[in-house]
PDB file of C-alpha atoms in Angstrom:
ATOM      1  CA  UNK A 297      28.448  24.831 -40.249  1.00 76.00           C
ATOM      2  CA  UNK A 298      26.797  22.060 -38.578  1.00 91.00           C
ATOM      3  CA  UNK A 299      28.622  20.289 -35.149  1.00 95.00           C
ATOM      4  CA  UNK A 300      28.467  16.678 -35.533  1.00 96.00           C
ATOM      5  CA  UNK A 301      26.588  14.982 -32.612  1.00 95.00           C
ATOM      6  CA  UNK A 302      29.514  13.812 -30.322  1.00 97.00           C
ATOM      7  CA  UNK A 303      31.360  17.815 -30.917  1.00 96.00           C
ATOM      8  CA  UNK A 304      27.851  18.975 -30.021  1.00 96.00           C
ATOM      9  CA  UNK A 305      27.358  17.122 -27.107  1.00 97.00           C
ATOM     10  CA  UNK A 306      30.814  17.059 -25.872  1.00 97.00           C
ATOM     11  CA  UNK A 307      30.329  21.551 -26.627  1.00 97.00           C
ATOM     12  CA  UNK A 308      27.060  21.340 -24.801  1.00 96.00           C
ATOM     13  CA  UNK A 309      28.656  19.724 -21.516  1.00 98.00           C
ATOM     14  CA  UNK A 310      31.619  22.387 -21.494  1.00 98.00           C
ATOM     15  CA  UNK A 311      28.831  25.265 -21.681  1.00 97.00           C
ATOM     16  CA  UNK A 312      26.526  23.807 -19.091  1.00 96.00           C
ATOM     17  CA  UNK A 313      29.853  23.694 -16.542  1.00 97.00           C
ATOM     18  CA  UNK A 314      31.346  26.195 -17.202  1.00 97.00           C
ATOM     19  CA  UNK A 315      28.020  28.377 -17.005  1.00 96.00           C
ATOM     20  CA  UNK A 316      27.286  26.297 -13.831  1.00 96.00           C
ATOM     21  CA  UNK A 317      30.962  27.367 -12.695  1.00 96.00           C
ATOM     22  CA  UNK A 318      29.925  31.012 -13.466  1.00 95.00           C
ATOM     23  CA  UNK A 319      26.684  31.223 -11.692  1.00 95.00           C
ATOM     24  CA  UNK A 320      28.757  29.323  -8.670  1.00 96.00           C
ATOM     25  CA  UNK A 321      31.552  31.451  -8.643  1.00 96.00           C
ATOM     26  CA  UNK A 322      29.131  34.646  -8.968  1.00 95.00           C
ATOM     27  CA  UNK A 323      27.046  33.065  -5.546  1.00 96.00           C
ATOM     28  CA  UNK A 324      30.087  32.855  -3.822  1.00 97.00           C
ATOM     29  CA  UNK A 325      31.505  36.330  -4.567  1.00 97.00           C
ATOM     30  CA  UNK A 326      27.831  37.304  -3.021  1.00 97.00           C
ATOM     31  CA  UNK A 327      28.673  35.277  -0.282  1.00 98.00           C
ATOM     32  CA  UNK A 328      31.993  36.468   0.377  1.00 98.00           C
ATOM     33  CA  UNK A 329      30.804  40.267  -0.482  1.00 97.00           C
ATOM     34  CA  UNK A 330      27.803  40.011   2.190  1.00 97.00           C
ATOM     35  CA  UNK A 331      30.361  38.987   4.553  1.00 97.00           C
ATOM     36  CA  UNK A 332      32.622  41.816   3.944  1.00 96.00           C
ATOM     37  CA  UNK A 333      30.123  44.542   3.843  1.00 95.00           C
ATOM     38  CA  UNK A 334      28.365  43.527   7.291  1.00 96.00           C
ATOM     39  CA  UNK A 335      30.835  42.573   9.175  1.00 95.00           C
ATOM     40  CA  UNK A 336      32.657  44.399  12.257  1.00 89.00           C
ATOM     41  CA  UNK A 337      36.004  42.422  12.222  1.00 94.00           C
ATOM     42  CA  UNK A 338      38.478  44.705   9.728  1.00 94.00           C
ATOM     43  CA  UNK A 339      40.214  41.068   9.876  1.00 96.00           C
ATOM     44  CA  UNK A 340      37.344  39.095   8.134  1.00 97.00           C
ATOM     45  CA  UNK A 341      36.084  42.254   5.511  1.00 97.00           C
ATOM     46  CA  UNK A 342      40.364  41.695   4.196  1.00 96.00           C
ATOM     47  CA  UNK A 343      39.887  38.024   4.430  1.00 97.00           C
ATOM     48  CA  UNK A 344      36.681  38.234   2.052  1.00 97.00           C
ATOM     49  CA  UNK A 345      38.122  40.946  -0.160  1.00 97.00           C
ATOM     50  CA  UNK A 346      40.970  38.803  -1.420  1.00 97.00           C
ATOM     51  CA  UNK A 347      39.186  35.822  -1.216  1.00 98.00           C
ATOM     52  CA  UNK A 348      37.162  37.715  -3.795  1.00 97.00           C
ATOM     53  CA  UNK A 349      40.191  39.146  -5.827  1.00 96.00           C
ATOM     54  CA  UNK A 350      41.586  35.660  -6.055  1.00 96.00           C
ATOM     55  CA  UNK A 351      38.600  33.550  -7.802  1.00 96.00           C
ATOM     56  CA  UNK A 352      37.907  37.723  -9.848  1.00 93.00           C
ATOM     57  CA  UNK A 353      41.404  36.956 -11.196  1.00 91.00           C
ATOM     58  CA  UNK A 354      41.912  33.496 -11.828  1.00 95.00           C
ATOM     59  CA  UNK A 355      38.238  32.527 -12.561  1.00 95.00           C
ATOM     60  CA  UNK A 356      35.270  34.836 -13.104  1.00 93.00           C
ATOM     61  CA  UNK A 357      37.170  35.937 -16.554  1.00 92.00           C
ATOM     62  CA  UNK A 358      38.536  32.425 -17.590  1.00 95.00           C
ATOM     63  CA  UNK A 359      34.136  31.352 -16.922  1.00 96.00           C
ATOM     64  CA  UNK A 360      32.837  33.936 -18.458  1.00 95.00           C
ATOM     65  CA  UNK A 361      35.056  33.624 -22.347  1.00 96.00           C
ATOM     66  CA  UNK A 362      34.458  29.826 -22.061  1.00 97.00           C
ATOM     67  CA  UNK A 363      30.726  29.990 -21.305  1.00 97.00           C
ATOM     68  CA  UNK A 364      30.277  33.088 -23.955  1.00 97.00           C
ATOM     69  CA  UNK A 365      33.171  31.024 -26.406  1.00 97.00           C
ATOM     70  CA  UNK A 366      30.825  27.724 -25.955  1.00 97.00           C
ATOM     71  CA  UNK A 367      27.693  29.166 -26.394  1.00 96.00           C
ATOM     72  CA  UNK A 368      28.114  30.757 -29.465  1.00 96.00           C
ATOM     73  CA  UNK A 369      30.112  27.857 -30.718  1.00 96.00           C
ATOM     74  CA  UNK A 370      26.465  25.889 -30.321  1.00 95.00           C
ATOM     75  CA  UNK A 371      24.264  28.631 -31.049  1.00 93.00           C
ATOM     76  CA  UNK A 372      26.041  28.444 -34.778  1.00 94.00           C
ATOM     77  CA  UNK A 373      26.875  24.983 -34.997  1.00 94.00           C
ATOM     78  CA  UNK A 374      23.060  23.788 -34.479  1.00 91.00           C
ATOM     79  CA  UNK A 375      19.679  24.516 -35.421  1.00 86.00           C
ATOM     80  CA  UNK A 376      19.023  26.416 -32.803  1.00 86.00           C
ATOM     81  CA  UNK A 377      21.167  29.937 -34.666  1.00 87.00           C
ATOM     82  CA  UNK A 378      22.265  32.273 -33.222  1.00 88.00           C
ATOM     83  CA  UNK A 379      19.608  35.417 -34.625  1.00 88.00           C
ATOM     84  CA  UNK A 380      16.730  32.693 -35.053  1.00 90.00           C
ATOM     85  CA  UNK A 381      15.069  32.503 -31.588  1.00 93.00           C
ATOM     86  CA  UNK A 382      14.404  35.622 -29.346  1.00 93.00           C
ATOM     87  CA  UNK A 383      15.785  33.459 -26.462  1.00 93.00           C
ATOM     88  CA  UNK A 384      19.043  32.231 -27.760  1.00 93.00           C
ATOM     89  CA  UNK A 385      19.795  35.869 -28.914  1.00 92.00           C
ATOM     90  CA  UNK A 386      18.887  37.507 -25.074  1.00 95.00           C
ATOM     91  CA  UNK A 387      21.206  34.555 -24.087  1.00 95.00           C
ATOM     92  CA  UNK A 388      23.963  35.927 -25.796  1.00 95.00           C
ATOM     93  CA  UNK A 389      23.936  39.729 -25.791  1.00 96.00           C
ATOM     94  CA  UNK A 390      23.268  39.056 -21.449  1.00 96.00           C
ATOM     95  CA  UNK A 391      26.494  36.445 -21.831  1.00 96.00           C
ATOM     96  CA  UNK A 392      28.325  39.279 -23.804  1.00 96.00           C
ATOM     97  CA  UNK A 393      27.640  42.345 -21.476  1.00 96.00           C
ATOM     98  CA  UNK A 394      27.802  40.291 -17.824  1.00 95.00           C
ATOM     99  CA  UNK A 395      31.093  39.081 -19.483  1.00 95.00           C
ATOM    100  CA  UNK A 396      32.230  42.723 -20.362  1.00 95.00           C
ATOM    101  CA  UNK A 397      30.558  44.080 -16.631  1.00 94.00           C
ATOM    102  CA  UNK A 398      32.930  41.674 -15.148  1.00 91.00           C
ATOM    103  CA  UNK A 399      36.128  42.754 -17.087  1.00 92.00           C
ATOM    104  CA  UNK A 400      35.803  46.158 -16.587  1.00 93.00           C
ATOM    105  CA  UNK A 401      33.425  47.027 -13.387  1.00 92.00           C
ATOM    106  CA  UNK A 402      32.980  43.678 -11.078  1.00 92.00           C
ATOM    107  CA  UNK A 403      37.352  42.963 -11.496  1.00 93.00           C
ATOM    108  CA  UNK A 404      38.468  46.655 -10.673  1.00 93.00           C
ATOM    109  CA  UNK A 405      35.700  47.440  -7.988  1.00 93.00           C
ATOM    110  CA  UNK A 406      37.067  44.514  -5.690  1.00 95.00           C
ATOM    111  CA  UNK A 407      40.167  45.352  -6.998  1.00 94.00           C
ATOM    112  CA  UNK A 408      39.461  49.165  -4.947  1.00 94.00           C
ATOM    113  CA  UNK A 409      38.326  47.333  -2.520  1.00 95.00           C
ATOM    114  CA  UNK A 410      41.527  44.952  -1.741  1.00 96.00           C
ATOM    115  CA  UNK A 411      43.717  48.182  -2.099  1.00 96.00           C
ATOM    116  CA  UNK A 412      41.532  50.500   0.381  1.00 96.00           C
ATOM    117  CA  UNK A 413      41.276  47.537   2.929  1.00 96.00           C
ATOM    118  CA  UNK A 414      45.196  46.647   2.690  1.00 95.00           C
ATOM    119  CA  UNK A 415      46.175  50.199   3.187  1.00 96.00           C
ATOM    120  CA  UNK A 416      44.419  49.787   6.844  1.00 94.00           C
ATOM    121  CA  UNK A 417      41.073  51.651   5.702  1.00 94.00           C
ATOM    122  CA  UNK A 418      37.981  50.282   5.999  1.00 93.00           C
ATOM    123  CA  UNK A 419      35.867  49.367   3.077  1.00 93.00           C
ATOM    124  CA  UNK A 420      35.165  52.248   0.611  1.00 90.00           C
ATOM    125  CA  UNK A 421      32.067  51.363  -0.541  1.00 88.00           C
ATOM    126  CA  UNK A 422      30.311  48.297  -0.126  1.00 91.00           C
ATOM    127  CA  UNK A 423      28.795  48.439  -3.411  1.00 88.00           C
ATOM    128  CA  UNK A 424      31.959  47.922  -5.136  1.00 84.00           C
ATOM    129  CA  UNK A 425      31.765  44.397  -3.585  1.00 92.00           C
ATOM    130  CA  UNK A 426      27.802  43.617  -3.865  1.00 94.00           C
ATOM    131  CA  UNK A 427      26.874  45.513  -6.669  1.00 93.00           C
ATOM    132  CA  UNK A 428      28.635  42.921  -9.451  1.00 91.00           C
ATOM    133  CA  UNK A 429      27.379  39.585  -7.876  1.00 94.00           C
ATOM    134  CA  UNK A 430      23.671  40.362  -7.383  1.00 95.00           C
ATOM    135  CA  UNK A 431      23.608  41.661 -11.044  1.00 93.00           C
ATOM    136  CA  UNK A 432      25.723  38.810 -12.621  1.00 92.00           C
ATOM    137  CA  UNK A 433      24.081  36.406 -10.220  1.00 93.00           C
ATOM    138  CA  UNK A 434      20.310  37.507 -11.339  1.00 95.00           C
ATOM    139  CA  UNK A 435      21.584  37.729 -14.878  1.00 95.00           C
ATOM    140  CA  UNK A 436      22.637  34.266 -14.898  1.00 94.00           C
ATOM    141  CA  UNK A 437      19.567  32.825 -13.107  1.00 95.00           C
ATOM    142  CA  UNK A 438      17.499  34.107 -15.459  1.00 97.00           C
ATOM    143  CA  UNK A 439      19.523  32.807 -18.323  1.00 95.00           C
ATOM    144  CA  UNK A 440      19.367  29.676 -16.795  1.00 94.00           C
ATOM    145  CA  UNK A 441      15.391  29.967 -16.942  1.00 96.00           C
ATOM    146  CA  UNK A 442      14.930  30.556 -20.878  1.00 96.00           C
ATOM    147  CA  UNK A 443      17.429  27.812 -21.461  1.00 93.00           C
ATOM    148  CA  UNK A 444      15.096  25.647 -19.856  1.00 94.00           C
ATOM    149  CA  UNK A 445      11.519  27.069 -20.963  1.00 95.00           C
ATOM    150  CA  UNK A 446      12.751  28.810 -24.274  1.00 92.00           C
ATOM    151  CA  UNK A 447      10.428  31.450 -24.949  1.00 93.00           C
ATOM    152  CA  UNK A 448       8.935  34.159 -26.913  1.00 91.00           C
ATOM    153  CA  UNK A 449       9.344  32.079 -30.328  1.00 89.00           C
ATOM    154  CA  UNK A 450      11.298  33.177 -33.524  1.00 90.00           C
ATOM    155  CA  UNK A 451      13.186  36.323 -34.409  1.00 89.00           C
ATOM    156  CA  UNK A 452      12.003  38.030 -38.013  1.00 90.00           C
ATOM    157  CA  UNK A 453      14.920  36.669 -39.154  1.00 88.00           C
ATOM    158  CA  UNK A 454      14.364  32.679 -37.607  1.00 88.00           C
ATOM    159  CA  UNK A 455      10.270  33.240 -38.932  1.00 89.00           C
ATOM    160  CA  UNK A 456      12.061  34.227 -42.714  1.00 90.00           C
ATOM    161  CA  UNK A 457      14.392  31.230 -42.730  1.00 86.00           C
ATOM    162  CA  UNK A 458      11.679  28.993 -41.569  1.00 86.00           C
ATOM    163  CA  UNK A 459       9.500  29.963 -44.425  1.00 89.00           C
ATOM    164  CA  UNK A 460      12.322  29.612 -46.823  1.00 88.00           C
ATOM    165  CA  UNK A 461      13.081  26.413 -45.850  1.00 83.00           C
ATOM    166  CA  UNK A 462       9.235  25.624 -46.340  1.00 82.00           C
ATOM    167  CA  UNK A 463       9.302  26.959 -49.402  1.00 79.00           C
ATOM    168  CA  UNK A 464      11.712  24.948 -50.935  1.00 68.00           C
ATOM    169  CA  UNK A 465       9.960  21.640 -50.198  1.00 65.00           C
TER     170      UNK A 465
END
């Protein structure tokens, strides 16, 4: 299956957001989970905390399938494949666990978090609010870097289809 050039391009722009939005979003719960775990002021660490529950709910998950949905919706509608170069396929096993971290460790540590601080305790542990943003947010930076420099070549499999399609000139 092969995306014609306007469904490409129009596919590439809703990846580049929404992974833009992602990498955003993941900065910002950094921001907001610095604040909370260095701060004095059991006002501001609740303020951050569901600050941080709010855009975990609504749009760290909602990012994440889009930019994973996107992705692989280009990786197999273009040239590029999806098993064909090394870089494409780090892209998208990162993409897949980040996306599964933040279902299932990022979403119900801050969730702890919001429920400790609302029952008047102070902040359990302050790498339940940390811990997800600096990985997702180093996760996604380097993504960003071997979309840009694309590196370390063909897979076996990209090398074998290459020398098919060589073949059969």
């Amino acid at each position: 299956m092969k995306l014609t050039r306007p469904a490409r391009r129009a596919c590439l722009v809703v990846h580049v957001t929404a992974s833009a939005g992602w990498l955003g979003l993941s900065l910002g719960l950094l921001a907001l989970g610095t604040t909370a775990a260095t701060t004095g002021s059991a006002a501001t660490v609740e303020a951050s905390v569901r600050a941080m529950k709010l855009f975990a709910d609504w749009l760290l998950l909602p990012l994440a399938l889009l930019t994973l949905l996107s992705g692989l919706l280009l990786s197999l509608g273009t040239p590029w494949g999806l098993a064909r170069h090394r870089w494409v396929y780090a892209k998208f096993w990162l993409t897949l666990a980040t996306t599964t971290a933040t279902a299932f460790a990022l979403r119900p540590g801050v969730n702890g978090a919001v429920a400790a601080v609302a029952a008047g305790h102070p902040l359990p542990d302050a790498g339940d609010v940390l811990f997800g943003p600096v990985v997702s947010l180093s996760a996604y930076v380097f993504m960003t870097v071997i979309s840009v420099l694309k590196p370390w070549g063909l897979t076996r499999r990209g090398r074998r289809l290459r020398e098919v399609a060589g073949a059969g000139r």
